[in-house]
XYZ file of C-alpha atoms in Angstrom:
703
model
C -19.484 -23.062 -10.460
C -15.893 -22.486 -11.134
C -13.258 -25.391 -10.018
C -10.553 -23.995 -8.032
C -6.835 -25.452 -7.905
C -6.634 -27.704 -4.666
C -5.464 -25.840 -1.805
C -3.072 -28.978 -1.122
C -1.520 -29.237 -4.575
C -0.539 -25.611 -4.204
C 1.212 -26.204 -1.068
C 2.688 -29.375 -2.413
C 2.807 -30.777 1.380
C 0.976 -32.635 3.450
C -0.679 -31.115 6.524
C 2.281 -31.795 8.966
C 4.639 -29.650 7.080
C 2.857 -26.776 5.655
C 4.934 -23.852 4.157
C 4.938 -20.328 5.698
C 2.110 -19.356 3.399
C 0.058 -22.270 3.773
C 0.500 -21.947 7.716
C -0.156 -18.573 8.023
C -3.603 -19.045 5.924
C -4.717 -22.107 8.072
C -3.874 -20.454 11.254
C -5.639 -17.160 10.644
C -8.835 -19.458 9.541
C -8.703 -21.316 12.836
C -8.440 -18.156 14.855
C -9.794 -15.217 12.865
C -9.341 -12.903 15.653
C -5.501 -12.962 14.721
C -6.428 -10.522 11.935
C -5.832 -11.781 8.599
C -2.826 -12.318 6.475
C -0.941 -10.099 3.914
C 1.166 -12.479 1.577
C 3.785 -10.699 -0.429
C 5.915 -12.223 -3.416
C 6.965 -11.583 -6.600
C 4.409 -12.201 -9.654
C 3.743 -15.790 -10.548
C 3.997 -17.386 -7.318
C 0.536 -18.753 -6.611
C -0.644 -16.088 -4.089
C -4.129 -16.045 -5.452
C -4.081 -19.607 -6.592
C -3.885 -20.581 -2.821
C -5.957 -18.001 -1.251
C -8.965 -19.277 -4.067
C -8.392 -22.980 -2.898
C -8.387 -22.164 1.009
C -12.164 -21.843 0.992
C -12.885 -25.207 -0.256
C -11.142 -27.010 2.846
C -13.121 -24.789 5.511
C -15.720 -26.684 7.112
C -19.182 -25.774 6.066
C -21.216 -23.155 8.087
C -24.669 -23.186 9.446
C -27.102 -20.036 8.318
C -30.690 -19.201 8.302
C -32.335 -19.692 4.498
C -32.949 -16.387 3.030
C -30.697 -14.496 5.449
C -28.485 -12.026 3.499
C -26.125 -11.422 6.469
C -25.015 -15.034 7.232
C -25.650 -14.623 11.114
C -25.100 -17.813 13.298
C -28.331 -19.493 14.296
C -26.164 -21.006 17.546
C -25.549 -17.606 18.500
C -28.372 -16.078 20.498
C -26.895 -12.575 20.545
C -26.422 -12.474 16.723
C -28.887 -10.001 15.033
C -29.411 -9.631 11.434
C -31.103 -6.530 9.714
C -33.235 -9.514 7.812
C -34.467 -10.725 11.235
C -35.785 -11.520 13.528
C -35.609 -15.207 12.877
C -37.929 -17.353 15.047
C -37.643 -21.011 16.404
C -39.415 -22.253 13.261
C -37.016 -20.464 10.668
C -35.338 -22.838 8.342
C -31.580 -23.519 8.983
C -29.389 -24.641 6.153
C -25.741 -25.594 5.655
C -23.608 -23.882 3.142
C -19.753 -23.835 2.006
C -17.714 -20.765 3.243
C -17.742 -17.672 0.886
C -14.772 -16.593 -0.810
C -15.800 -12.568 -1.638
C -13.119 -11.160 -4.051
C -12.869 -7.181 -3.777
C -11.999 -5.741 -6.986
C -9.315 -2.863 -6.335
C -11.726 -0.285 -8.677
C -14.836 -1.086 -6.061
C -16.383 2.070 -4.711
C -17.363 2.620 -0.962
C -20.912 1.888 -1.708
C -20.205 -1.620 -2.824
C -18.166 -2.353 -0.146
C -20.295 -1.088 2.823
C -23.611 -1.204 1.218
C -25.844 1.543 -0.002
C -29.555 2.518 -0.756
C -31.474 -0.125 -2.845
C -31.908 1.972 -6.057
C -34.489 -0.019 -7.493
C -36.901 0.072 -4.535
C -36.256 3.352 -4.253
C -37.241 4.575 -7.802
C -39.902 1.983 -8.436
C -41.688 2.086 -4.980
C -40.429 4.859 -3.098
C -39.094 2.564 -0.275
C -35.955 2.902 1.546
C -34.245 -0.427 1.588
C -30.684 -1.166 1.889
C -28.853 -3.316 -0.083
C -25.822 -5.235 1.696
C -21.988 -4.608 0.433
C -19.254 -7.123 0.005
C -18.537 -6.977 3.845
C -21.943 -8.468 4.437
C -21.569 -11.013 2.124
C -18.092 -11.784 3.773
C -19.348 -12.170 6.949
C -18.033 -15.679 8.429
C -16.240 -16.245 5.322
C -13.099 -15.005 3.368
C -12.381 -11.533 2.033
C -9.839 -11.420 -0.465
C -8.234 -8.349 -2.101
C -5.828 -9.150 -4.756
C -3.067 -6.261 -5.269
C -4.339 -4.855 -2.037
C -1.250 -2.261 -2.177
C -3.083 -0.745 -5.267
C -6.442 -0.548 -3.210
C -7.386 3.214 -2.372
C -6.679 4.159 1.094
C -9.949 4.855 2.451
C -11.334 1.669 1.426
C -8.335 -0.448 3.144
C -8.865 1.646 6.444
C -12.571 0.984 6.152
C -11.841 -2.848 5.712
C -9.224 -3.058 8.455
C -11.661 -1.137 10.941
C -14.217 -3.599 9.799
C -12.172 -6.709 10.661
C -11.187 -5.199 13.942
C -14.224 -4.262 15.048
C -16.364 -7.179 13.426
C -19.353 -4.832 12.686
C -19.988 -2.374 10.235
C -22.241 0.955 10.457
C -23.751 2.552 7.670
C -24.831 5.921 7.838
C -25.994 7.404 4.446
C -28.659 8.470 1.847
C -31.595 7.796 4.433
C -30.280 4.388 5.291
C -29.254 3.298 9.166
C -27.898 -0.140 9.412
C -25.560 -1.919 11.788
C -24.668 -5.378 10.948
C -22.040 -8.042 11.665
C -18.724 -8.463 9.623
C -16.520 -10.825 11.118
C -14.391 -12.463 8.144
C -10.671 -13.627 7.436
C -8.947 -10.516 5.439
C -6.509 -11.745 3.319
C -4.452 -9.491 0.912
C -2.007 -10.395 -1.611
C 0.824 -7.910 -3.513
C 3.785 -7.543 -5.388
C 6.225 -5.249 -3.872
C 7.358 -4.339 -7.020
C 4.328 -2.402 -7.493
C 4.384 -0.368 -4.395
C 4.396 -1.167 -0.597
C 1.366 -0.528 1.640
C 1.815 2.041 4.462
C 3.740 0.849 7.709
C 0.418 1.511 9.896
C -1.825 -0.523 7.429
C 0.846 -3.345 7.271
C 0.562 -3.355 11.163
C -3.243 -3.618 10.886
C -2.407 -7.332 9.298
C -2.171 -9.859 11.700
C 0.431 -11.793 9.686
C 2.438 -11.206 6.964
C 4.470 -13.910 4.805
C 7.025 -13.550 2.287
C 6.887 -15.805 -0.858
C 9.160 -16.604 -3.885
C 9.460 -18.851 -6.494
C 11.556 -22.096 -5.833
C 15.039 -22.201 -7.229
C 15.099 -25.838 -7.662
C 14.700 -26.910 -10.962
C 12.914 -30.423 -9.741
C 10.595 -28.132 -8.037
C 10.107 -25.937 -10.517
C 9.115 -28.978 -12.844
C 6.747 -30.367 -10.531
C 4.683 -26.898 -10.349
C 4.677 -27.163 -13.969
C 3.444 -30.493 -14.449
C 0.625 -30.067 -11.970
C -0.557 -27.037 -13.447
C -0.493 -28.839 -16.853
C -2.412 -31.506 -15.645
C -5.040 -29.602 -13.816
C -5.554 -27.433 -17.395
C -5.817 -30.749 -19.236
C -8.303 -32.216 -16.895
C -9.589 -30.080 -13.761
C -12.025 -32.623 -12.196
C -9.965 -35.581 -12.629
C -6.928 -33.346 -10.982
C -9.253 -32.212 -8.283
C -10.011 -35.845 -7.373
C -6.732 -36.759 -7.076
C -6.387 -34.370 -3.953
C -9.487 -35.102 -2.507
C -8.334 -37.332 0.478
C -5.907 -34.627 1.179
C -8.586 -31.699 1.403
C -10.698 -33.850 3.524
C -7.980 -34.205 5.834
C -7.122 -30.788 5.985
C -10.827 -29.856 6.618
C -11.160 -32.312 9.335
C -7.736 -31.112 11.165
C -9.052 -27.266 10.745
C -12.370 -28.439 12.285
C -10.453 -30.000 15.121
C -8.329 -27.218 15.847
C -11.214 -25.037 15.905
C -12.800 -26.871 18.554
C -9.219 -27.093 20.366
C -8.201 -23.421 20.560
C -10.201 -22.254 22.914
C -8.853 -24.872 25.668
C -5.448 -24.195 24.853
C -3.294 -22.809 27.649
C -0.607 -20.039 27.150
C 0.902 -19.846 30.901
C 2.685 -17.075 32.520
C 6.070 -18.026 31.655
C 4.728 -18.204 27.739
C 3.068 -15.128 27.948
C 6.205 -13.392 29.291
C 8.618 -14.714 26.970
C 5.995 -13.500 23.875
C 6.621 -10.177 25.456
C 10.196 -10.367 25.716
C 10.518 -10.963 21.950
C 8.504 -8.371 21.034
C 10.566 -5.959 23.476
C 13.752 -7.121 22.112
C 12.727 -6.816 18.535
C 11.488 -3.099 19.468
C 8.180 -3.102 17.839
C 5.711 -0.587 18.340
C 2.585 -0.583 20.333
C 0.929 -3.934 22.031
C -0.800 -5.512 19.017
C 2.378 -7.459 17.973
C 2.131 -9.008 21.453
C -1.250 -9.601 21.397
C -1.173 -11.018 17.664
C 1.896 -13.292 18.530
C -0.337 -14.770 21.524
C -3.205 -15.657 19.366
C -1.253 -16.943 16.736
C 0.838 -19.054 19.149
C -2.451 -20.724 20.614
C -3.646 -21.233 17.124
C -0.391 -23.085 16.373
C -0.530 -25.430 19.438
C -4.531 -26.147 18.521
C -2.931 -27.126 14.740
C -0.310 -29.037 16.479
C -2.962 -30.764 18.502
C -1.343 -29.703 22.122
C -3.267 -27.825 24.853
C -0.483 -25.961 25.813
C 1.780 -23.227 24.052
C 5.368 -24.418 23.706
C 8.447 -22.827 22.653
C 7.980 -23.726 19.075
C 4.488 -22.394 18.723
C 5.825 -18.846 20.027
C 8.881 -19.505 17.838
C 6.708 -19.880 14.363
C 4.311 -17.407 15.567
C 6.846 -14.558 15.896
C 8.321 -15.420 12.349
C 4.859 -14.703 11.023
C 3.475 -11.667 13.195
C 6.673 -9.586 13.892
C 8.828 -9.192 10.591
C 6.301 -6.447 8.932
C 6.128 -4.529 12.065
C 9.760 -4.054 12.713
C 9.862 -1.371 9.416
C 10.716 2.261 10.928
C 10.047 3.497 7.290
C 9.085 2.270 3.809
C 12.586 1.630 2.953
C 13.170 -0.854 5.445
C 13.015 -4.509 4.321
C 10.620 -6.847 6.392
C 12.593 -9.528 8.116
C 13.372 -11.280 11.406
C 16.920 -12.028 12.792
C 16.431 -15.415 13.539
C 19.690 -16.233 15.363
C 18.185 -13.217 17.792
C 15.193 -15.046 18.104
C 16.631 -18.250 19.276
C 18.767 -16.811 21.719
C 15.766 -15.070 23.367
C 13.687 -17.901 23.678
C 16.430 -20.284 24.553
C 17.390 -23.731 23.830
C 15.244 -25.082 26.790
C 11.331 -25.746 26.678
C 9.189 -23.080 28.922
C 9.386 -23.512 32.383
C 5.686 -24.695 34.096
C 3.495 -22.223 35.718
C 4.900 -20.649 39.112
C 3.719 -22.408 42.003
C 0.590 -21.125 44.246
C 1.840 -17.909 46.099
C 4.047 -16.934 43.432
C 3.553 -13.869 41.087
C 0.480 -15.387 39.232
C -0.952 -16.661 42.218
C -4.867 -17.237 42.137
C -4.710 -17.085 38.130
C -2.124 -19.618 37.134
C -4.509 -22.509 37.473
C -7.705 -20.147 35.919
C -5.350 -19.546 32.704
C -6.240 -22.981 31.573
C -9.869 -22.346 31.969
C -12.130 -21.664 28.847
C -13.357 -18.305 30.052
C -9.475 -17.043 29.850
C -7.669 -19.662 27.691
C -4.560 -17.735 26.821
C -4.062 -16.086 30.183
C -4.481 -12.570 29.043
C -5.948 -11.274 32.530
C -2.874 -12.782 34.511
C -1.433 -9.819 35.901
C 2.469 -9.316 34.637
C 5.558 -9.753 37.090
C 6.507 -6.720 39.051
C 8.885 -4.624 37.272
C 7.595 -5.615 33.656
C 6.590 -2.410 31.401
C 4.236 -2.070 28.430
C 4.953 -0.600 25.380
C 2.516 16.388 -26.882
C 3.012 13.354 -28.822
C 6.384 12.292 -30.520
C 9.898 12.698 -29.876
C 11.297 16.077 -28.963
C 13.217 17.887 -31.281
C 16.992 18.183 -31.071
C 18.191 21.448 -29.844
C 20.083 23.736 -31.976
C 22.969 25.631 -30.772
C 22.944 29.505 -30.537
C 24.990 31.610 -33.101
C 26.236 33.510 -30.489
C 27.145 32.936 -26.607
C 24.523 33.202 -24.235
C 26.441 35.512 -22.168
C 26.728 33.584 -19.211
C 29.898 31.463 -18.945
C 29.912 27.669 -18.090
C 32.910 27.593 -16.205
C 33.530 29.723 -13.411
C 36.356 30.127 -10.666
C 33.746 28.643 -8.255
C 33.137 25.852 -10.703
C 37.004 25.234 -10.667
C 36.607 25.089 -6.591
C 33.937 22.888 -6.598
C 34.812 20.412 -8.941
C 37.947 18.260 -7.768
C 40.081 17.565 -11.083
C 41.407 14.378 -12.440
C 44.752 14.239 -14.304
C 42.608 14.210 -17.485
C 40.886 17.550 -16.370
C 37.197 15.819 -15.543
C 35.715 15.626 -12.136
C 36.209 12.127 -10.699
C 33.223 9.994 -9.492
C 32.320 9.485 -6.088
C 29.165 7.767 -4.227
C 27.713 9.721 -1.349
C 25.424 8.752 1.141
C 22.158 10.570 1.668
C 21.872 12.662 4.848
C 18.833 11.837 7.242
C 15.370 12.153 5.242
C 13.006 14.716 6.927
C 9.553 15.874 6.273
C 9.029 17.523 3.129
C 7.002 20.377 2.159
C 3.865 19.437 -0.269
C 4.655 19.824 -3.784
C 1.469 19.830 -5.677
C 0.158 19.587 -9.345
C -1.779 22.919 -10.538
C -5.364 22.513 -11.526
C -7.737 19.653 -10.801
C -7.123 16.641 -11.880
C -9.313 13.308 -12.358
C -6.687 10.616 -11.553
C -6.709 7.632 -9.185
C -7.046 8.370 -5.530
C -4.103 9.465 -3.402
C -2.972 12.101 -1.329
C -0.895 14.721 -3.341
C -2.998 16.958 -5.744
C -6.686 18.351 -5.795
C -8.789 16.168 -8.132
C -12.597 15.163 -8.752
C -12.983 11.483 -8.030
C -15.293 8.657 -5.960
C -14.134 9.866 -2.390
C -13.517 13.383 -0.556
C -15.804 16.256 0.095
C -18.949 16.512 -1.971
C -19.117 19.877 -4.033
C -21.842 19.395 -6.353
C -23.700 16.748 -8.658
C -23.664 16.029 -12.104
C -26.163 14.134 -14.636
C -24.949 10.655 -14.572
C -25.933 6.903 -13.833
C -22.043 5.901 -12.273
C -20.872 7.027 -9.048
C -22.646 7.384 -5.767
C -26.226 8.956 -5.848
C -27.021 12.375 -4.854
C -30.578 11.798 -3.373
C -31.488 15.310 -2.463
C -30.420 16.850 -6.084
C -32.290 13.529 -7.840
C -35.284 14.516 -5.973
C -34.941 18.248 -6.909
C -34.677 17.195 -10.735
C -37.800 15.241 -10.621
C -39.731 17.733 -8.762
C -39.719 20.325 -11.547
C -41.060 17.710 -13.748
C -43.903 16.697 -12.219
C -46.403 18.776 -13.843
C -45.499 17.542 -17.572
C -45.647 13.381 -16.358
C -48.752 11.803 -16.096
C -49.208 10.504 -12.334
C -50.839 7.888 -11.108
C -50.402 8.182 -7.310
C -49.286 10.860 -4.742
C -45.812 9.580 -5.155
C -43.049 11.748 -7.111
C -42.430 9.687 -10.514
C -38.703 9.170 -10.808
C -36.928 8.797 -14.361
C -33.438 7.538 -15.481
C -32.897 11.459 -16.642
C -33.334 12.935 -13.099
C -30.675 10.798 -11.648
C -27.755 12.664 -9.902
C -24.610 11.434 -8.839
C -22.296 13.091 -6.410
C -19.281 15.257 -7.363
C -16.495 14.826 -4.824
C -13.272 17.046 -4.754
C -10.508 14.649 -3.112
C -6.791 14.040 -3.909
C -5.337 12.078 -6.302
C -1.892 10.358 -6.853
C 0.532 11.810 -9.191
C 3.841 10.718 -11.301
C 6.574 12.275 -9.519
C 9.676 12.282 -12.162
C 12.721 13.212 -10.436
C 15.778 14.702 -12.634
C 18.908 14.674 -10.631
C 22.086 16.544 -11.742
C 24.946 14.141 -10.717
C 27.804 16.001 -12.368
C 31.421 17.053 -10.722
C 29.866 20.233 -9.165
C 27.156 18.396 -7.155
C 29.989 16.126 -5.513
C 31.775 19.208 -4.124
C 31.068 20.492 -0.709
C 28.908 18.032 0.424
C 26.006 18.790 -1.926
C 25.234 15.503 -3.051
C 24.687 14.116 0.530
C 22.160 17.260 0.621
C 20.358 16.757 -2.521
C 19.853 12.822 -1.845
C 18.627 13.735 1.654
C 16.014 16.124 -0.177
C 15.131 13.584 -3.009
C 14.717 10.833 -0.104
C 12.603 12.848 1.939
C 10.289 13.568 -1.653
C 10.564 10.022 -2.122
C 8.959 9.076 1.435
C 6.482 11.708 0.856
C 5.632 10.121 -2.619
C 5.409 6.510 -0.675
C 2.670 8.072 1.574
C 0.751 9.964 -0.986
C 0.575 6.812 -3.397
C 2.489 8.571 -6.270
C 4.351 6.709 -8.990
C 7.907 7.818 -9.335
C 10.630 7.578 -11.751
C 14.150 8.804 -11.922
C 16.498 10.615 -14.230
C 20.119 11.235 -13.612
C 22.495 13.379 -16.226
C 26.365 13.475 -15.539
C 29.216 12.898 -17.894
C 28.172 12.283 -21.641
C 24.347 12.173 -21.451
C 21.469 11.316 -19.260
C 20.062 7.961 -18.149
C 16.744 6.843 -17.159
C 17.806 4.778 -13.935
C 14.164 4.408 -12.839
C 11.256 3.769 -15.115
C 8.353 5.035 -13.603
C 6.781 2.700 -10.964
C 4.797 2.370 -7.906
C 7.657 0.905 -5.703
C 9.499 3.898 -4.160
C 11.820 1.341 -2.292
C 13.544 0.486 -6.041
C 13.693 4.569 -6.176
C 15.252 4.950 -3.002
C 17.825 1.917 -3.941
C 18.734 3.767 -7.221
C 19.302 7.057 -5.404
C 21.922 5.312 -3.121
C 23.660 3.818 -5.849
C 23.972 7.208 -7.763
C 27.593 8.343 -8.494
C 28.485 12.124 -8.912
C 31.060 13.361 -10.916
C 31.976 14.460 -14.678
C 30.430 17.152 -16.825
C 26.967 18.813 -16.559
C 24.774 17.934 -19.813
C 21.709 19.768 -18.292
C 19.924 19.867 -21.893
C 20.054 16.122 -22.312
C 18.536 15.542 -18.933
C 15.708 17.908 -19.649
C 14.873 16.335 -22.902
C 15.115 12.972 -21.437
C 12.784 13.806 -18.792
C 10.260 15.345 -21.820
C 10.452 11.832 -23.349
C 9.666 10.257 -20.317
C 6.703 12.361 -19.469
C 5.000 11.986 -22.969
C 5.569 8.266 -23.272
C 3.700 8.181 -19.722
C 0.871 10.645 -20.772
C 0.135 8.098 -23.811
C -0.030 5.147 -21.238
C -2.361 6.925 -18.850
C -3.678 10.304 -19.703
C -5.443 10.844 -16.526
C -2.090 10.427 -14.341
C -0.646 14.248 -14.085
C 2.580 14.618 -13.698
C 5.095 16.708 -11.637
C 8.761 17.226 -12.685
C 11.412 17.694 -9.551
C 14.590 19.343 -11.528
C 17.222 18.920 -8.802
C 20.287 21.047 -9.767
C 22.439 23.949 -9.380
C 21.701 25.354 -12.883
C 25.124 25.267 -13.959
C 25.920 23.509 -17.354
C 28.149 22.259 -19.407
C 28.431 20.185 -22.607
C 29.494 16.787 -22.869
C 32.779 15.993 -24.578
C 31.038 15.106 -27.776
C 28.785 18.016 -27.947
C 31.762 20.491 -26.947
C 33.773 19.586 -29.793
C 30.813 20.567 -32.113
C 29.501 23.790 -30.322
C 31.794 25.120 -27.915
C 30.745 26.755 -25.051
C 26.807 26.953 -25.563
C 25.819 24.494 -23.211
C 23.790 27.445 -21.114
C 21.845 28.483 -24.283
C 21.184 24.781 -24.921
C 19.832 24.057 -21.640
C 17.658 27.086 -22.086
C 16.038 25.711 -25.465
C 15.553 22.402 -23.942
C 13.832 24.143 -20.603
C 11.524 25.645 -23.105
C 10.515 22.842 -24.688
C 9.901 21.113 -21.576
C 7.740 24.119 -20.374
C 5.814 23.917 -23.646
C 4.615 20.542 -22.672
C 2.286 22.305 -19.631
C 3.939 20.345 -17.108
C 3.803 21.408 -13.336
C 7.690 21.689 -12.448
C 9.616 22.467 -9.569
C 13.500 23.221 -9.446
C 15.347 22.507 -6.588
C 18.269 24.692 -6.415
C 21.115 22.704 -4.775
C 23.531 25.692 -5.193
C 25.628 26.640 -2.001
C 28.456 28.687 -0.755
C 29.277 32.287 -0.691
C 29.557 32.479 -4.531
C 26.273 32.270 -6.072
C 25.477 32.336 -9.527
C 21.505 31.997 -9.685
C 21.731 29.505 -12.386
C 18.902 27.594 -10.970
C 16.810 30.438 -10.353
C 17.119 31.415 -14.265
C 16.376 27.881 -15.264
C 13.123 27.914 -13.175
C 11.926 30.938 -15.031
C 12.935 29.373 -18.588
C 10.587 26.363 -17.071
C 8.000 28.276 -15.933
C 8.738 26.343 -12.702
C 8.681 26.950 -8.814
C 12.023 27.499 -7.521
C 12.911 26.024 -4.049
C 16.415 26.232 -2.733
C 17.442 22.804 -1.044
C 17.342 23.926 2.509
C 13.755 24.920 2.187
C 12.326 21.530 1.097
C 12.008 20.783 4.525
C 8.570 21.461 6.078
C 9.815 22.791 9.271
C 12.267 25.222 7.230
C 9.366 26.662 5.327
C 7.108 26.887 8.369
C 10.160 28.858 10.356
C 10.667 31.334 7.180
C 7.119 32.051 7.104
C 6.924 32.684 10.649
C 10.143 34.746 10.424
C 8.882 36.801 7.658
C 5.460 37.299 9.358
C 6.883 38.108 12.431
C 9.187 41.077 10.920
C 6.331 42.076 9.200
C 4.303 42.466 12.229
C 7.169 44.461 13.678
C 7.403 46.713 11.298
C 3.811 47.304 11.550
C 3.844 47.720 15.273
C 6.801 50.426 14.942
């Protein structure tokens, strides 16, 4: 059995002054109804170490011997698929389990499935419990929860909310209890959780490495001591661990007796309303957390400090209106709402809570949630790309036009000055997809064959979810050639068929953005940034990786290497200046380099190249001196090279104004790409255009 780093050693403090991460973990084990904890932080901040140490300080639980579903013998209403258990059944005590859910787990492994050995050897239909059953009355830990497939996250959170799991598949029909403390850890740099999933976690804490050198040195000292002699190190913290265990046990016994008075509940509602959180889940979680904090402190009634600590843990992540909003809470505003004085006592009899004020302290309604609200209150190809040789003759398209001169304000040196433009408001964009059928990780953009989605067939394989009907069909046709000792169908390994499912995959969306002087004029850059920002939001929801290249002035720059964090992409986009020349060829060639490099790293991650430009090209100063006015021809050669990579490409045309050259459309033809005017990136604009076209066609047909 592995020796885990002591929980108290991770926290580096006594039980009376837990940090936010330690407090959140403890409170959600005292009151599992809070809904679990999400720990966000940079790499190397002991997130996983703390969670693994938590299980060791939790009180042991009683279970029936041999019960795979760990029901509580003291609960007469608890039922186990392995039961029933009579009064003579053996009851044993065991430590709380910490069940770790791997990011690559299948749905069958999580919820359970048909026991294949029993089905194939004895023809019996038996249920093999999954990780949710094993985690009942314990801890379910998901490291890098932001990388978990969305359908598994939804399944986990639904099970955590309902406390039960129903399995209806492969001839198996089972329902069992699944009450566990869900704990997730993540590094925001690797991508965010969707806001609606963030809201399903009861508490969220942000962790960071200490900046104090003495604290950092102490962390290193303890870790080295643990690695040198783990048993001796653990023994040093046995007393502190026992104290934590005893205090958690005491708080669990007290939590059902803590009173949340009507004024306290009203204050929680005021705080949630003031911070404009959506729905009522925030109010409920804050109330439960405040009660658990009071029990942890040994109090029988919720105080102002309990509400304050609860709000700081339950509300920050619920204030995010879109994925690019940083979680946080204005503590000064929180203190103004709570005030300096303690909560007032319950109203006297005959007041707004007449007949219920005293009952709020009863064990049947410890938090007073049935107390009626005061009147007036409301609810709520390998290798580097070749260099592109200039054409020996002009391309036939002028690189500098009168419209260019109008669009590009000139500085005394003759080069358009730089400017930084804020993005216009984002909107819901049209869906851009990669052509063909992929095999990448689960997401929400392009069609793919994977472990989730609708079943479209079966394959000869021993990996994946069993396709029982096709397995039996394969075996049935071979029974005449097999020696049979009974009337049962004889199944062999070669008969196994697994389901082939068509779902959606995540992609690499690489933006190649023109940031030259022609984009700075006529407010084009604001419109372009709005389109890119909208597509970034869409990539966030569809679990894509994103990267960004900009080209302007003397060349192209990879401002954001491919990453799962669209927050970083949005920040880089906001800082992109516009001005200078338009080295379009350099931008396309840099995109080709990035795409080739990423293909080597992950061949299954299919890319989508989004080129945002008006199609105008002029050379960098260095190239112009050597090659003259061949920028357009060079950009066409670069486009042909990119097209040869076979990458799905979209050209978003930012050209505007009465004089349009259509150069972006020509570029799209050279790239073999879809051409989309920037005004039609919006899904609403696309729908209106389709309806208008249909209406006009219908009208002509009727005439």
